[in-house]
mmCIF file of C-alpha atoms and ligand atoms in Angstrom:
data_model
loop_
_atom_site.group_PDB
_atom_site.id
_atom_site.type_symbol
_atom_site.label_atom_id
_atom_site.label_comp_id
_atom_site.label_asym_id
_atom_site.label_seq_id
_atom_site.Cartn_x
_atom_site.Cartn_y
_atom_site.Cartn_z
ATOM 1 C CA UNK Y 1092 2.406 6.456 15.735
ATOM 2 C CA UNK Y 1093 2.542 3.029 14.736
ATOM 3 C CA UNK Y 1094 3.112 1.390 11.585
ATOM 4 C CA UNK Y 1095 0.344 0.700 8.938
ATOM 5 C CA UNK Y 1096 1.137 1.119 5.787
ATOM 6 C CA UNK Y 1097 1.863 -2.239 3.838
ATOM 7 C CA UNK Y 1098 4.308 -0.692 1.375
ATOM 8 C CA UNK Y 1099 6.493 0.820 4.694
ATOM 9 C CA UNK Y 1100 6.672 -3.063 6.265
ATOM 10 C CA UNK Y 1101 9.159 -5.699 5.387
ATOM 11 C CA UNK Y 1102 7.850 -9.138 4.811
ATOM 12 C CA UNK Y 1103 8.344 -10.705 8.011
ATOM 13 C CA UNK Y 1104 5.999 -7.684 9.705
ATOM 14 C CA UNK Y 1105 3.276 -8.217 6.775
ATOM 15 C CA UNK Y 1106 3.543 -11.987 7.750
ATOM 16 C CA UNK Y 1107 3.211 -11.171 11.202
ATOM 17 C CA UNK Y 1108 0.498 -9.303 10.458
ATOM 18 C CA UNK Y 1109 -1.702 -11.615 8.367
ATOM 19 C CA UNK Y 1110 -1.054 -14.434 11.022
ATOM 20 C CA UNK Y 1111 -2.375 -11.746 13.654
ATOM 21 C CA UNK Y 1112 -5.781 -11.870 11.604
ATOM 22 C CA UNK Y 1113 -5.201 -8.345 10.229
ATOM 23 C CA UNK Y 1114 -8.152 -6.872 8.150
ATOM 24 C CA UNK Y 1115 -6.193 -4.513 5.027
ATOM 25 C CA UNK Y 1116 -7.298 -1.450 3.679
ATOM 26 C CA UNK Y 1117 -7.466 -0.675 -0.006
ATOM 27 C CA UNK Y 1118 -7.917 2.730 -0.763
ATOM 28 C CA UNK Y 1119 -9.271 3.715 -3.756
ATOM 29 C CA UNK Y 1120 -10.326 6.781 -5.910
ATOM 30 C CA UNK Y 1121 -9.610 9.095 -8.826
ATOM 31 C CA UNK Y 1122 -6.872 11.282 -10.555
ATOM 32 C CA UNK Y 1123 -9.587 13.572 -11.750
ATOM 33 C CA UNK Y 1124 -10.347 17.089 -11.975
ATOM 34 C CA UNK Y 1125 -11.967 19.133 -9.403
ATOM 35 C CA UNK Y 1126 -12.564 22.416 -10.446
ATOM 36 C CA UNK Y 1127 -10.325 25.400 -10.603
ATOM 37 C CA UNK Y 1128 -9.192 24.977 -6.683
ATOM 38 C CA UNK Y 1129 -8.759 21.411 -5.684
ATOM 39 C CA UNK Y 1130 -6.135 19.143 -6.542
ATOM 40 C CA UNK Y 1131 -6.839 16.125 -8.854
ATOM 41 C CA UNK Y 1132 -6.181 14.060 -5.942
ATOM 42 C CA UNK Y 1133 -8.649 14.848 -3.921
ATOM 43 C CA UNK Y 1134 -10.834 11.451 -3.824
ATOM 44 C CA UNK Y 1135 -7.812 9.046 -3.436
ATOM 45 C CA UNK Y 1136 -6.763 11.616 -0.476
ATOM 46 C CA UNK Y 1137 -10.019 11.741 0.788
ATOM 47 C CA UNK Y 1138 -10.390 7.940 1.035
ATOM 48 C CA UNK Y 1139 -6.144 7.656 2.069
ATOM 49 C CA UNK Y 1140 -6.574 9.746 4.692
ATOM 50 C CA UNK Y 1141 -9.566 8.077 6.233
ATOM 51 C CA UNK Y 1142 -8.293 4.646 5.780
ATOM 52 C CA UNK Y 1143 -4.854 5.483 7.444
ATOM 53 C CA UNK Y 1144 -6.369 7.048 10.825
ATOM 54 C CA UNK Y 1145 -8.795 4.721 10.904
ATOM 55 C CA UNK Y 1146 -5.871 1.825 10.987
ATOM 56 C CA UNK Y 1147 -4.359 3.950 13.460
ATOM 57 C CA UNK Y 1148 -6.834 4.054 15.554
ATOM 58 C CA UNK Y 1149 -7.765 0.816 16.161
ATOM 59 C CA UNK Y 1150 -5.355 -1.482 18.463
ATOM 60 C CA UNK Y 1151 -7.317 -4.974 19.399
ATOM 61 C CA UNK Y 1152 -6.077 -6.365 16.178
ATOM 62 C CA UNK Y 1153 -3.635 -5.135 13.416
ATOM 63 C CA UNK Y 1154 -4.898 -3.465 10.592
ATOM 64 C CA UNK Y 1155 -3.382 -2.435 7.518
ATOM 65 C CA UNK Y 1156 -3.143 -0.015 4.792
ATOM 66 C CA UNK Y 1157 -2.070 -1.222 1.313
ATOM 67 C CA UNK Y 1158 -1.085 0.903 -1.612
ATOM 68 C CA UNK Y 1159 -3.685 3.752 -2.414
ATOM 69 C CA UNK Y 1160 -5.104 2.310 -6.110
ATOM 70 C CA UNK Y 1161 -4.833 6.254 -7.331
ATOM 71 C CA UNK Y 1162 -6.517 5.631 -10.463
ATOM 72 C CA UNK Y 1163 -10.630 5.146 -10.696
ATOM 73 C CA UNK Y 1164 -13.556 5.094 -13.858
ATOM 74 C CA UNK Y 1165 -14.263 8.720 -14.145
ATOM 75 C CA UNK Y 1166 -14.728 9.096 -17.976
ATOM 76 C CA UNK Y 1167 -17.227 12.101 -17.127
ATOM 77 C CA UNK Y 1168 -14.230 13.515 -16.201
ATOM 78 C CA UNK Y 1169 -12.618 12.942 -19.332
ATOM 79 C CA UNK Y 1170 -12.998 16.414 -20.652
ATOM 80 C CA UNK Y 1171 -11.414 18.846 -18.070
ATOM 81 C CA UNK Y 1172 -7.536 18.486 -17.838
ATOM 82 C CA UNK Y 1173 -5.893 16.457 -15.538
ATOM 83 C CA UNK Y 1174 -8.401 12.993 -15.095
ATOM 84 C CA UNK Y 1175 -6.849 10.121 -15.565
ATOM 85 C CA UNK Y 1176 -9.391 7.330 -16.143
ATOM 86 C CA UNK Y 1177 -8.921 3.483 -16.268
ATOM 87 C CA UNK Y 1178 -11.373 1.443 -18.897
ATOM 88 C CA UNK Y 1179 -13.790 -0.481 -17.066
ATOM 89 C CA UNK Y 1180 -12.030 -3.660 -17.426
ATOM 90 C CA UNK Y 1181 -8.952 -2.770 -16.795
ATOM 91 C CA UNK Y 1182 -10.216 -1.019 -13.697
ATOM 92 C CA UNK Y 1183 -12.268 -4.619 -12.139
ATOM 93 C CA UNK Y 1184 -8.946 -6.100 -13.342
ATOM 94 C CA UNK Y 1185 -6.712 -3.612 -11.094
ATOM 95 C CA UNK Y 1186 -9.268 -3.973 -8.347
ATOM 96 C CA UNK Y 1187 -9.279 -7.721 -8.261
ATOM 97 C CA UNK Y 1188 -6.025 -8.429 -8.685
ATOM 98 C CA UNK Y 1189 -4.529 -6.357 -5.937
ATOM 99 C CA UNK Y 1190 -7.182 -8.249 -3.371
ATOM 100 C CA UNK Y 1191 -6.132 -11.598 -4.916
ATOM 101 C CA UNK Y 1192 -2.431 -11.059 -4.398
ATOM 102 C CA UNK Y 1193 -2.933 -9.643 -0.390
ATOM 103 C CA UNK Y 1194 -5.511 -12.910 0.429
ATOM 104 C CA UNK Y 1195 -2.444 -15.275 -1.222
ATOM 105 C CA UNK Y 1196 -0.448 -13.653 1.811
ATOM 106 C CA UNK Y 1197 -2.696 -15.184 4.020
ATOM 107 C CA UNK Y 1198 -4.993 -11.623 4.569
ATOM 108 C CA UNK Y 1199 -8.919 -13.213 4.764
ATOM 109 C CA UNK Y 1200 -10.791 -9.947 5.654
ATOM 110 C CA UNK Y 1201 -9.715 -7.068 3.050
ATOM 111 C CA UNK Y 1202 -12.231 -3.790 2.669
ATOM 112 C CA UNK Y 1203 -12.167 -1.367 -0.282
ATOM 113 C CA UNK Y 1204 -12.424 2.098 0.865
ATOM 114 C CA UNK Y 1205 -13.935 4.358 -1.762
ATOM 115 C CA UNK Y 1206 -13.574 7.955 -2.515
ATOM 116 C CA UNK Y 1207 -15.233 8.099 -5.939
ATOM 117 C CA UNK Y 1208 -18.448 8.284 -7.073
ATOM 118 C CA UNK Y 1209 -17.926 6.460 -10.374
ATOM 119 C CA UNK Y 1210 -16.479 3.540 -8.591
ATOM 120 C CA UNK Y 1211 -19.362 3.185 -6.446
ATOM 121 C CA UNK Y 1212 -21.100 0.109 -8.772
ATOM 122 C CA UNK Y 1213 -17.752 -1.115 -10.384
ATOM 123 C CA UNK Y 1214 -16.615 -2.123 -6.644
ATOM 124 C CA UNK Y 1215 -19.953 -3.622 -5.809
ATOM 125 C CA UNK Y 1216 -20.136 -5.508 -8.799
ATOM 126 C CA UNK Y 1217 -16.432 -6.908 -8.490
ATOM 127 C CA UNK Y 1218 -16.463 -7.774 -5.148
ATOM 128 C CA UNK Y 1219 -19.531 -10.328 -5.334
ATOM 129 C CA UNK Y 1220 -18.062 -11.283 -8.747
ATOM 130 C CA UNK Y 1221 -14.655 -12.121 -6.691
ATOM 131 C CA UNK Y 1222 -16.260 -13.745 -4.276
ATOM 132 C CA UNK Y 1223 -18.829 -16.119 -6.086
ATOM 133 C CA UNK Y 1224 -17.479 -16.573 -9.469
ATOM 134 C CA UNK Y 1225 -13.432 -16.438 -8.905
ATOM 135 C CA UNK Y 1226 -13.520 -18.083 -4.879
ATOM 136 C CA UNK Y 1227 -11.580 -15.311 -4.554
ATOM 137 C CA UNK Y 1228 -11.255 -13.400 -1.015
ATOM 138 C CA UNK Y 1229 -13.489 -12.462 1.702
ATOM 139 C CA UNK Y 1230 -14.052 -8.336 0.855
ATOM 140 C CA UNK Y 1231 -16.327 -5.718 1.239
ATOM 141 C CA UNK Y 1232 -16.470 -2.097 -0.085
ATOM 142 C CA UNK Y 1233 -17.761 0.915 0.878
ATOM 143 C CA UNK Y 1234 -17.523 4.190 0.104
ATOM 144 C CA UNK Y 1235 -17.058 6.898 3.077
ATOM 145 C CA UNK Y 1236 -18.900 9.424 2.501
ATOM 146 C CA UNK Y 1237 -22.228 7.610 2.275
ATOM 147 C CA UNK Y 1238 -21.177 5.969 5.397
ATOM 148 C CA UNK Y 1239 -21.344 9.887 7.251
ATOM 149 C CA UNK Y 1240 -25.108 10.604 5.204
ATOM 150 C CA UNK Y 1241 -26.241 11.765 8.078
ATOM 151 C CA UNK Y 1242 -23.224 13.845 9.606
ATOM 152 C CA UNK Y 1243 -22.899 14.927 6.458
ATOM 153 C CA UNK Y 1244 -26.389 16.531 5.799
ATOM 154 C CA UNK Y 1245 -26.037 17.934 9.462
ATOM 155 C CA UNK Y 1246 -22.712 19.735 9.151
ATOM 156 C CA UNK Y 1247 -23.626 20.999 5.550
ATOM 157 C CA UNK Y 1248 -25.026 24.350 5.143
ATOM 158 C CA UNK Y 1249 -25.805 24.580 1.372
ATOM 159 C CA UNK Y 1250 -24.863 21.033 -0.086
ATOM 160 C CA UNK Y 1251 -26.295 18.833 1.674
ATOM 161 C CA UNK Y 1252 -24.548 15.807 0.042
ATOM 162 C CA UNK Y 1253 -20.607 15.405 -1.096
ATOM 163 C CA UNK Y 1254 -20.961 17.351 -4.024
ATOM 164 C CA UNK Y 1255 -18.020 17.570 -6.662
ATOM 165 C CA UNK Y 1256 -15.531 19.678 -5.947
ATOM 166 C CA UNK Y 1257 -18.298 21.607 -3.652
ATOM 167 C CA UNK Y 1258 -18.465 22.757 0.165
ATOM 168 C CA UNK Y 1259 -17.818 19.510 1.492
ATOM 169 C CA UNK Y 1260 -14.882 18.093 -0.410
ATOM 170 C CA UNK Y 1261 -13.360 21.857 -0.285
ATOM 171 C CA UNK Y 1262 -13.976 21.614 3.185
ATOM 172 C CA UNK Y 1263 -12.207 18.037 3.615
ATOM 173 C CA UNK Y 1264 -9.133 19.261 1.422
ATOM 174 C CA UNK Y 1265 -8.869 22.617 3.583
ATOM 175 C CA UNK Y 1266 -8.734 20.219 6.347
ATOM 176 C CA UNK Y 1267 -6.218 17.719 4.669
ATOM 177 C CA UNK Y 1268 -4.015 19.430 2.222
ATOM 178 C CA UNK Y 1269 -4.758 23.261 2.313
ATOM 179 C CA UNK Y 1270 -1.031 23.893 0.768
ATOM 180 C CA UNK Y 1271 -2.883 22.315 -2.298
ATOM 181 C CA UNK Y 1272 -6.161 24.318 -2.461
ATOM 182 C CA UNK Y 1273 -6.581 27.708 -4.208
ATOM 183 C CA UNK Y 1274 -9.210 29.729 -2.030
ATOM 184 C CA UNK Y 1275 -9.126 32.597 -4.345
ATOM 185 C CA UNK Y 1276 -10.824 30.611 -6.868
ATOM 186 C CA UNK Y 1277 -13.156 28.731 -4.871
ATOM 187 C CA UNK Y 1278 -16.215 28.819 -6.737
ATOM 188 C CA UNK Y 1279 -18.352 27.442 -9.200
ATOM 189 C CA UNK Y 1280 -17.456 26.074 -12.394
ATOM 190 C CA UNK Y 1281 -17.902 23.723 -15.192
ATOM 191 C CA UNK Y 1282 -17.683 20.294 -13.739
ATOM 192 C CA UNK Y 1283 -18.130 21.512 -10.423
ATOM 193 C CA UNK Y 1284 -21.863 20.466 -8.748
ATOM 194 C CA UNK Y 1285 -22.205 22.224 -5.263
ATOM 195 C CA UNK Y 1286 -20.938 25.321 -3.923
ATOM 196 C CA UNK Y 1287 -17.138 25.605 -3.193
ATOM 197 C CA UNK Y 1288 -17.293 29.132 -1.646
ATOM 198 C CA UNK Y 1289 -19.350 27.379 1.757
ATOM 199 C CA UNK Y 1290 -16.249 25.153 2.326
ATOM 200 C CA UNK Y 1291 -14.590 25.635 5.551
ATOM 201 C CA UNK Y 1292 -11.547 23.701 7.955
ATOM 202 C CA UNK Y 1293 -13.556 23.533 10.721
ATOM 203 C CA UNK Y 1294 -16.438 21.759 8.206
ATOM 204 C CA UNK Y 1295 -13.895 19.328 6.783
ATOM 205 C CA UNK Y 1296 -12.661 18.889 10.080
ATOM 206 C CA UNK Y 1297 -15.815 17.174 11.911
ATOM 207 C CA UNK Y 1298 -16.287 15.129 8.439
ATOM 208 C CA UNK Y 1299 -13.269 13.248 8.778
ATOM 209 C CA UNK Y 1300 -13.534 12.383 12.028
ATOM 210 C CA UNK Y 1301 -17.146 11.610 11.734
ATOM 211 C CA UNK Y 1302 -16.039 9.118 8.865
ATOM 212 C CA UNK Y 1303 -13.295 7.944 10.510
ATOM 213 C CA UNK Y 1304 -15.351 6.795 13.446
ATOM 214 C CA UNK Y 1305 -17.779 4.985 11.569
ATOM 215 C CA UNK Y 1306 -14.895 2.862 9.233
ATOM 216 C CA UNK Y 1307 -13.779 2.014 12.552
ATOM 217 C CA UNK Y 1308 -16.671 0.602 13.693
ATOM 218 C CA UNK Y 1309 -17.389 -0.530 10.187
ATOM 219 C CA UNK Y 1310 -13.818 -2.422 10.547
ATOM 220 C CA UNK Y 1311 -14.379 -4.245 14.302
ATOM 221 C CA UNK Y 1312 -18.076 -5.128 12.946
ATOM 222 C CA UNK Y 1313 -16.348 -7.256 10.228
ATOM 223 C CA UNK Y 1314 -13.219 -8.487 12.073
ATOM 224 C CA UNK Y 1315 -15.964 -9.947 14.789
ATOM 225 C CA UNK Y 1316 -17.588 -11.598 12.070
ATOM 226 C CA UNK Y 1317 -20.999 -9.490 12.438
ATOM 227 C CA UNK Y 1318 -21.104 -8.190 8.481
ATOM 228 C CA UNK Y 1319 -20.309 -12.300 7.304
ATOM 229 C CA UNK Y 1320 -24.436 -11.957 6.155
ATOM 230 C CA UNK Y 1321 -23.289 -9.054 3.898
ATOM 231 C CA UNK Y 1322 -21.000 -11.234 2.364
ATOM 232 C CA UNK Y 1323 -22.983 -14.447 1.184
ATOM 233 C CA UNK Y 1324 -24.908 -14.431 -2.056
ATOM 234 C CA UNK Y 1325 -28.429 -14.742 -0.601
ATOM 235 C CA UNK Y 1326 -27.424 -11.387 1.454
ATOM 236 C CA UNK Y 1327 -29.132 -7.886 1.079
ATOM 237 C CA UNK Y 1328 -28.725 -7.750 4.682
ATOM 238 C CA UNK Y 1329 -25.854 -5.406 4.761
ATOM 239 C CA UNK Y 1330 -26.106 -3.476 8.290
ATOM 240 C CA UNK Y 1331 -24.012 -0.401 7.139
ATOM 241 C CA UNK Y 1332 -26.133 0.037 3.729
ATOM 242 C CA UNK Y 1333 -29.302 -0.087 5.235
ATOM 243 C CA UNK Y 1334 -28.419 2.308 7.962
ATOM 244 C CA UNK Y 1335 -26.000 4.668 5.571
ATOM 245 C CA UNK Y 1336 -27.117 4.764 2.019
HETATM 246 ZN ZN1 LIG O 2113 -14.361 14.126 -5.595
#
């Protein structure tokens, strides 16, 4: 398998890479809690996991993975143990600043992959801010599971949408980490929205590679140059929004 994961390369390969025009990764989630039977993890895993085989994946260019950004704004979390939630500011801050310090390596196309809910209008907000305020990079951000709407709806059989902590993340964490899920307590809860009993492997299993194959796609649209209307300020016309969200 080759080698995508910035924090595994030395500097002459991440060179290499940007001078390759190399679109990076940024995955990016929560530490928050998921019920009784999913680790707090399971966002920034979510979001990892699709980012990684995604990079994998794809060989007419190089594409990287930089360091998962674990943390997210989940202070609806707050109150069940084990979120960990950055203050708005210091979240666009963390955001921003990682993308500013891979463009000064030479990196011009950089995407934020989301896993989080709550991060959904922070990202949105930063990027454009980054962009036409701070001439900072070239980025865009999306979030995968509204990028699989529709798969998502059809492989559902109760949900019907991602849920917290319901059938469809259960079912993406039996698929990714089951070592880290407790079946036997698999069901509803406070803070839970969804039903966690309906999750399955074989659910989580066509998810992923659903999403994976779009954030492919997603990723040779905007290495081509076909999202650059997404990215100027008189854009709405964002082909993956209007078709996914
Ligand atoms: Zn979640």
């Amino acid at each position: 398998m080759k080698k995508v994961l910035w924090q595994e390369m030395r500097r002459t390969e991440i060179e290499e890479a940007a001078k390759a025009d190399a679109v990076v990764i940024i995955p990016v989630g929560s530490i928050e809690q998921h019920g009784n039977h999913l680790p707090v993890n399971t966002d920034i895993n979510c979001s990892f996991s699709v980012a990684k085989s995604a990079a994998e994946t794809i060989d007419d260019f190089p594409v990287l993975v930089a360091p998962s950004i674990w943390g997210g704004f989940s202070p609806h979390h707050m109150k069940y143990p084990g979120t960990i939630s950055f203050r708005l500011h210091t979240y666009i801050d963390v955001l921003a600043d990682v993308a500013t310090s891979i463009a000064a390596h030479g990196f011009k196309k950089i995407v934020f992959l989301n896993g989080h809910g709550g991060n959904n209008g922070i990202i949105n907000s930063m990027r454009w801010k980054l962009m036409n305020e701070d001439n900072g990079p070239s980025c865009i951000g999306y979030t995968y599971f509204t990028l699989v709407d529709e798969e998502l709806k059809a492989i559902s059989e109760v949900d019907f949408t991602i849920g917290h902590a319901a059938e469809m993340e259960t079912s993406l964490q039996l698929y990714l980490q089951p070592e880290l899920v407790d079946k036997g307590v698999a069901t509803w809860a406070p803070g839970v929205s969804g039903d966690p009993t309906k999750g399955t492997y074989e659910k989580g299993k066509r998810l992923f590679e659903a999403a994976v194959n779009t954030v492919v796609t997603l990723i040779q649209d905007y290495h081509s140059g076909k999202l650059e209307d997404a990215l100027t300020p008189k854009g709405n016309f964002d082909p993956y929004i209007r078709k996914h969200v």
